[in-house]
Short mmCIF file of C-alpha atoms in Angstrom, two decimals:
data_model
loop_
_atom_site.label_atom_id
_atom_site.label_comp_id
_atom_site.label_asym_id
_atom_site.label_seq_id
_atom_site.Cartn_x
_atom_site.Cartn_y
_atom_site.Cartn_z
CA UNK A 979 -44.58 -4.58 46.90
CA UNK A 980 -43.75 -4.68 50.60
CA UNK A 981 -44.06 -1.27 51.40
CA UNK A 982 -41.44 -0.23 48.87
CA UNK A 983 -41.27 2.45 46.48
CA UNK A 984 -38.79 3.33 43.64
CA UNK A 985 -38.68 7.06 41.57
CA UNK A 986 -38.55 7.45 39.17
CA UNK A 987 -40.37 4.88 37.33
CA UNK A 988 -39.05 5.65 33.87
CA UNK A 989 -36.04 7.70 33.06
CA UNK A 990 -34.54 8.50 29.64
CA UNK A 991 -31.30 10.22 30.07
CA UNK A 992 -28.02 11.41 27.81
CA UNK A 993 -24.21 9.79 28.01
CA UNK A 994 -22.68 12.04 30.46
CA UNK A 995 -25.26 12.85 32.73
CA UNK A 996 -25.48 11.90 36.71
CA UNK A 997 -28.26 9.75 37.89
CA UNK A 998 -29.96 9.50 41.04
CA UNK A 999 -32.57 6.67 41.44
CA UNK A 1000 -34.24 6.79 45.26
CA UNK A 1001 -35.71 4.05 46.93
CA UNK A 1002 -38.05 4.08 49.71
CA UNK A 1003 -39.35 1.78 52.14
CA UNK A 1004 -42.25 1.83 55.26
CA UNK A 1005 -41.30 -1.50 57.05
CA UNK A 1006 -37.97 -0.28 58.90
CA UNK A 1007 -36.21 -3.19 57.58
CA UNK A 1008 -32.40 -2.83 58.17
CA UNK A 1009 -30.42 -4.48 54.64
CA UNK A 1010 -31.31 -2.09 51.32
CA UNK A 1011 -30.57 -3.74 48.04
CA UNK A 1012 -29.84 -2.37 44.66
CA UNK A 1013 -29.88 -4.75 41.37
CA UNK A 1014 -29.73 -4.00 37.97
CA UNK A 1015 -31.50 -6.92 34.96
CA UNK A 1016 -30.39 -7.61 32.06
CA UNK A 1017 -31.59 -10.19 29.86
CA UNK A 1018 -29.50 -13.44 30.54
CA UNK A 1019 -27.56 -12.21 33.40
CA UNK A 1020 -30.57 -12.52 36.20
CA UNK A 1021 -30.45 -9.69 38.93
CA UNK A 1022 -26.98 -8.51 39.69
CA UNK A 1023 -26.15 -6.86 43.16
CA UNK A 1024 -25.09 -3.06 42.91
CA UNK A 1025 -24.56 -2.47 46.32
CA UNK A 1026 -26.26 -2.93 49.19
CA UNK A 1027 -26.86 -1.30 52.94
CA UNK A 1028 -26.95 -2.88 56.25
CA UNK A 1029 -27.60 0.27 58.28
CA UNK A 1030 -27.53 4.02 58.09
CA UNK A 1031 -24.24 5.26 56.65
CA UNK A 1032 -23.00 1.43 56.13
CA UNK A 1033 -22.82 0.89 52.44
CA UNK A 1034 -20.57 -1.45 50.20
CA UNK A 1035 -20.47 -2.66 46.67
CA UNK A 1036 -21.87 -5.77 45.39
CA UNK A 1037 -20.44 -7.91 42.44
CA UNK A 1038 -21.00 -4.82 39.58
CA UNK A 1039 -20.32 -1.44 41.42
CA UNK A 1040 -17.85 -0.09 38.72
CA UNK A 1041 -20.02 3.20 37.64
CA UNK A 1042 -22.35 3.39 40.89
CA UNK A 1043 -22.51 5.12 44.17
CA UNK A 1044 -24.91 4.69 46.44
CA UNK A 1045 -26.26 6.90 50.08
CA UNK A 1046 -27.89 6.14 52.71
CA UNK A 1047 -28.70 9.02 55.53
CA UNK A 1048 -31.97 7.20 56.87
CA UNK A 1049 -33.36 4.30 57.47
CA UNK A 1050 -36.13 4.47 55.00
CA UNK A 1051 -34.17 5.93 52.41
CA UNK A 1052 -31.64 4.16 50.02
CA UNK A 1053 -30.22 6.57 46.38
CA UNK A 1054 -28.17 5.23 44.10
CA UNK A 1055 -26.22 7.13 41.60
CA UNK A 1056 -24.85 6.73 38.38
CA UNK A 1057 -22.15 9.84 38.44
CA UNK A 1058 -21.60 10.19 34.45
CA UNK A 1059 -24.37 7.13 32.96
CA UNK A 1060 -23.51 5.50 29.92
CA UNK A 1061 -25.46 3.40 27.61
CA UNK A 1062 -24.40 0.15 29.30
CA UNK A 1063 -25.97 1.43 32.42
CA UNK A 1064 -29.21 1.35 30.16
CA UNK A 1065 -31.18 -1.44 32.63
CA UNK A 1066 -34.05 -2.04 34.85
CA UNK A 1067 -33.03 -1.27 38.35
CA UNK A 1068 -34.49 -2.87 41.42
CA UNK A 1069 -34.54 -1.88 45.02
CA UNK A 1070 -34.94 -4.96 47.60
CA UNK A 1071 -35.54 -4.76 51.49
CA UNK A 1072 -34.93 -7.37 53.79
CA UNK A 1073 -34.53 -8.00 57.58
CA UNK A 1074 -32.34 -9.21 60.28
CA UNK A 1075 -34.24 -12.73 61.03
CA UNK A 1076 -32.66 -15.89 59.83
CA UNK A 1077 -33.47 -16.31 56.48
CA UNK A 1078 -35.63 -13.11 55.80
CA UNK A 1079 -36.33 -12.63 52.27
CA UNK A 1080 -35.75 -10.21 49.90
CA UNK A 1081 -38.84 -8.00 49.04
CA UNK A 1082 -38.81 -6.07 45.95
CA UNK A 1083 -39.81 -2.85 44.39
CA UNK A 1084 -41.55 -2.26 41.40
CA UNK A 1085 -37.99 -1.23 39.40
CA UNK A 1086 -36.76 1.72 37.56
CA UNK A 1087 -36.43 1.21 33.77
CA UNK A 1088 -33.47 3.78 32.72
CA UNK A 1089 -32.45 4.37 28.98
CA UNK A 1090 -29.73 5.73 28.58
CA UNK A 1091 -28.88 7.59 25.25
CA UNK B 1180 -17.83 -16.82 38.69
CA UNK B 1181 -21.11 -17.30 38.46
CA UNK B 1182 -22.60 -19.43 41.98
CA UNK B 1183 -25.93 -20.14 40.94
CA UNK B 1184 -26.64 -21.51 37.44
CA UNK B 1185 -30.52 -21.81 35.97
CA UNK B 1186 -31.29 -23.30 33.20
CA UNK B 1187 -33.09 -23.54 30.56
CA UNK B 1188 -33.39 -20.38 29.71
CA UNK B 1189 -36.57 -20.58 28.57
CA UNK B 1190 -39.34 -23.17 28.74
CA UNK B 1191 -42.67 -24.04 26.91
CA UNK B 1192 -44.96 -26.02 28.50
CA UNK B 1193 -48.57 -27.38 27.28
CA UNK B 1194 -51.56 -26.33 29.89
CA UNK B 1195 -52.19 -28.86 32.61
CA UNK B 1196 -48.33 -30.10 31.96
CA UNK B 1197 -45.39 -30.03 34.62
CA UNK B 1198 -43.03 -27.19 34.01
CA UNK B 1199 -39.53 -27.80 35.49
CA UNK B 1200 -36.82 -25.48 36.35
CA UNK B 1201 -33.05 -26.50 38.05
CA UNK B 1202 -30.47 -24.64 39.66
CA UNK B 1203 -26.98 -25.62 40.49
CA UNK B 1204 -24.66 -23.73 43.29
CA UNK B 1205 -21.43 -24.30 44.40
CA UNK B 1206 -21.14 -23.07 47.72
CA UNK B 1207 -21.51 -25.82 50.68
CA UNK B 1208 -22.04 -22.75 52.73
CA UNK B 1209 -25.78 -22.08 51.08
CA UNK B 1210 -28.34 -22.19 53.37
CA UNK B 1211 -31.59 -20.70 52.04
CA UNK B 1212 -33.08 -21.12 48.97
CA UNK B 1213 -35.92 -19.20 47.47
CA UNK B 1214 -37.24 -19.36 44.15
CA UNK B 1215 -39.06 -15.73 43.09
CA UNK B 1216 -41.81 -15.17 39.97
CA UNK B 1217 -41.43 -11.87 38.61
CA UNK B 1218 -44.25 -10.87 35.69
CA UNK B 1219 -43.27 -8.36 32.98
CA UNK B 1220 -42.93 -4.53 34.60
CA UNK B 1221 -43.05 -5.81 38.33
CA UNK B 1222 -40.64 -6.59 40.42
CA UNK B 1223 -39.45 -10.45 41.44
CA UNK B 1224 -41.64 -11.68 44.27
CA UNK B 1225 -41.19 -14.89 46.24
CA UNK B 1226 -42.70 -18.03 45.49
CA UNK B 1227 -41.56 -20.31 47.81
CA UNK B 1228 -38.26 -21.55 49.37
CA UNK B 1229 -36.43 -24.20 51.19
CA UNK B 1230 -33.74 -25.02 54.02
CA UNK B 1231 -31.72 -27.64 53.29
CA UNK B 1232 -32.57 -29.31 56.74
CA UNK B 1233 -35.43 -31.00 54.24
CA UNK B 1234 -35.63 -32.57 50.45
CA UNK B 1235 -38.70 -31.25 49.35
CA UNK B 1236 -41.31 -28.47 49.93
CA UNK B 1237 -44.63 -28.34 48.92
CA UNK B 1238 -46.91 -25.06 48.80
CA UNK B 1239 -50.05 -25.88 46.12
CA UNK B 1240 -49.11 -26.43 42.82
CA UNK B 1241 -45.62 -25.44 43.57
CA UNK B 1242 -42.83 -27.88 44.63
CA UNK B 1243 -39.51 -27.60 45.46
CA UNK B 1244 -37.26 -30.42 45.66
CA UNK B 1245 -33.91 -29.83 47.14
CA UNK B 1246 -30.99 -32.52 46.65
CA UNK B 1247 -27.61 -31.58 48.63
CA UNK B 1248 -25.31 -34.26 47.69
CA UNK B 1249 -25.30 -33.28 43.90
CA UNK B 1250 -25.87 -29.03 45.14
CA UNK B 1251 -28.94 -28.96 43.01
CA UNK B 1252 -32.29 -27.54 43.56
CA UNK B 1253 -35.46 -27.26 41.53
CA UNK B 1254 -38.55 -26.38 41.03
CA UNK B 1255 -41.62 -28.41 39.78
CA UNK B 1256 -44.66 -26.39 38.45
CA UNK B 1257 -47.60 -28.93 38.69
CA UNK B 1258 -50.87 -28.63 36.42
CA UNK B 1259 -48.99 -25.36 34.84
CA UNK B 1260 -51.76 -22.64 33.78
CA UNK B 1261 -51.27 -19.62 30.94
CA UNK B 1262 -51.20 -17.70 34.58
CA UNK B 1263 -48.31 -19.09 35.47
CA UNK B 1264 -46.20 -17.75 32.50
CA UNK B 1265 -43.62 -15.63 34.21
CA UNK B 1266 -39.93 -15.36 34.30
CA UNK B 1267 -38.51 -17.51 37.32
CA UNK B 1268 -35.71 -17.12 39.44
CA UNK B 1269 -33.75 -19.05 41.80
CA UNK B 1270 -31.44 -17.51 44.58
CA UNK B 1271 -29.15 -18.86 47.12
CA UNK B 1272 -27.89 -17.09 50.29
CA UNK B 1273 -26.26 -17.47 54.14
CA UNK B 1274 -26.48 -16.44 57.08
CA UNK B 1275 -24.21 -14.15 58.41
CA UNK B 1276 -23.56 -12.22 55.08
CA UNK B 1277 -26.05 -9.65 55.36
CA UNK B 1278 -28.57 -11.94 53.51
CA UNK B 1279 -27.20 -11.21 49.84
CA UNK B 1280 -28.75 -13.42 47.94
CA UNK B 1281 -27.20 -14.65 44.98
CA UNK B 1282 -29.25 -15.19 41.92
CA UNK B 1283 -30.05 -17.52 38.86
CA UNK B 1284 -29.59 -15.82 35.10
CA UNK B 1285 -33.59 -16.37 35.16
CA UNK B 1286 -36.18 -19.25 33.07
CA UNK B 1287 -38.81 -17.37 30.96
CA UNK B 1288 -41.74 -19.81 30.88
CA UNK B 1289 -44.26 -19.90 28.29
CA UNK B 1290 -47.81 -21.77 29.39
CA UNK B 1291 -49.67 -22.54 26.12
CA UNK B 1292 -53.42 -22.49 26.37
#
């Protein structure tokens, strides 16, 4: 998974309660990603990162916050989750070449109650 | 609005047939095009991908052929194995725009032995 690393793994949480999935990367790549999937709607972007402290949303950011203090590091966080927020969430990486990919992590599956 | 559409949704496909996938986009400003396998409980990885400086791309077993005229792209699975049965996305991006990528709703293909 490119160096990338997403915790937890598995969460099962209550309506109501804040959120905070981390994502971590090794390669020093500059553009962070977050995505939720759903069935039939693909991977939707959360927000996303192009450098430390340089955040904005992406095309479903109603219910979402996300951080970034270091390079490596990239939180997102669900500030009161409800049960539509019940998803798979995905990190991404990518770089500054033309036409870097996207690499993945492994995902976050959240329930949430 | 949705600027890449997949379809189908889902796919069978006999072992040793050709499994085909298309994707649609709208924007002329598109310049990147990678298609991504994801199994179940891992995340999407890439597959292969094409500029649209070219029609068709070839990597193995994998093909993708690229028409800009109509804005259509798609993907041609050749001698499809029961390893191949995945969920497949397509994704458009460009540069300048922090590469987002902006994805397909996702084909679920079935190989049968």
């Amino acid at each position: 998974d490119a160096g990338i690393t997403q915790s937890p793994r598995h969460k099962v949480t209550e309506t109501g309660t804040p959120v905070t999935l981390r994502c971590h990367q090794t390669e020093n790549h500059r553009y962070m990603y977050w995505y939720r999937q759903d069935p039939g709607h693909g991977l939707r972007l959360i927000h996303y990162s192009y450098g430390v402290k340089d955040t904005d949303k992406g095309e479903v950011s109603d219910g979402y916050s996300v951080s970034r203090s270091k390079t490596e590091d990239f939180l997102l966080t669900l500030e009161s989750a409800t049960s539509s927020q019940t998803s798979v969430y995905f990190c991404a990486i990518s770089g500054t070449g033309m036409a870097d990919t996207q690499y993945f992590g492994p995902g976050t599956r959240l329930t949430v109650l | 609005q949705q600027q890449v559409k997949q379809s189908p949704q889902s796919l069978i496909v006999q072992k040793g047939g050709i499994s085909i996938i298309n994707c649609a986009y709208e924007n002329t400003a598109f310049d990147y095009f990678p298609w991504y396998q994801q199994f179940p409980g891992k995340g999407p990885a890439l597959l292969i991908a094409i500029r649209p400086d070219v029609s068709e791309k070839k990597e193995g077993r994998f093909t993708i052929s690229f028409n800009k005229s109509a804005k259509q792209f798609s993907l041609h699975i050749m001698d499809s194995q029961p390893g191949d049965s995945a969920t497949y996305f397509c994704a458009a991006s460009f540069l300048g725009n922090f590469n987002k990528f902006y994805f397909g709703s996702g084909t679920k293909l079935n190989v049968k032995p």
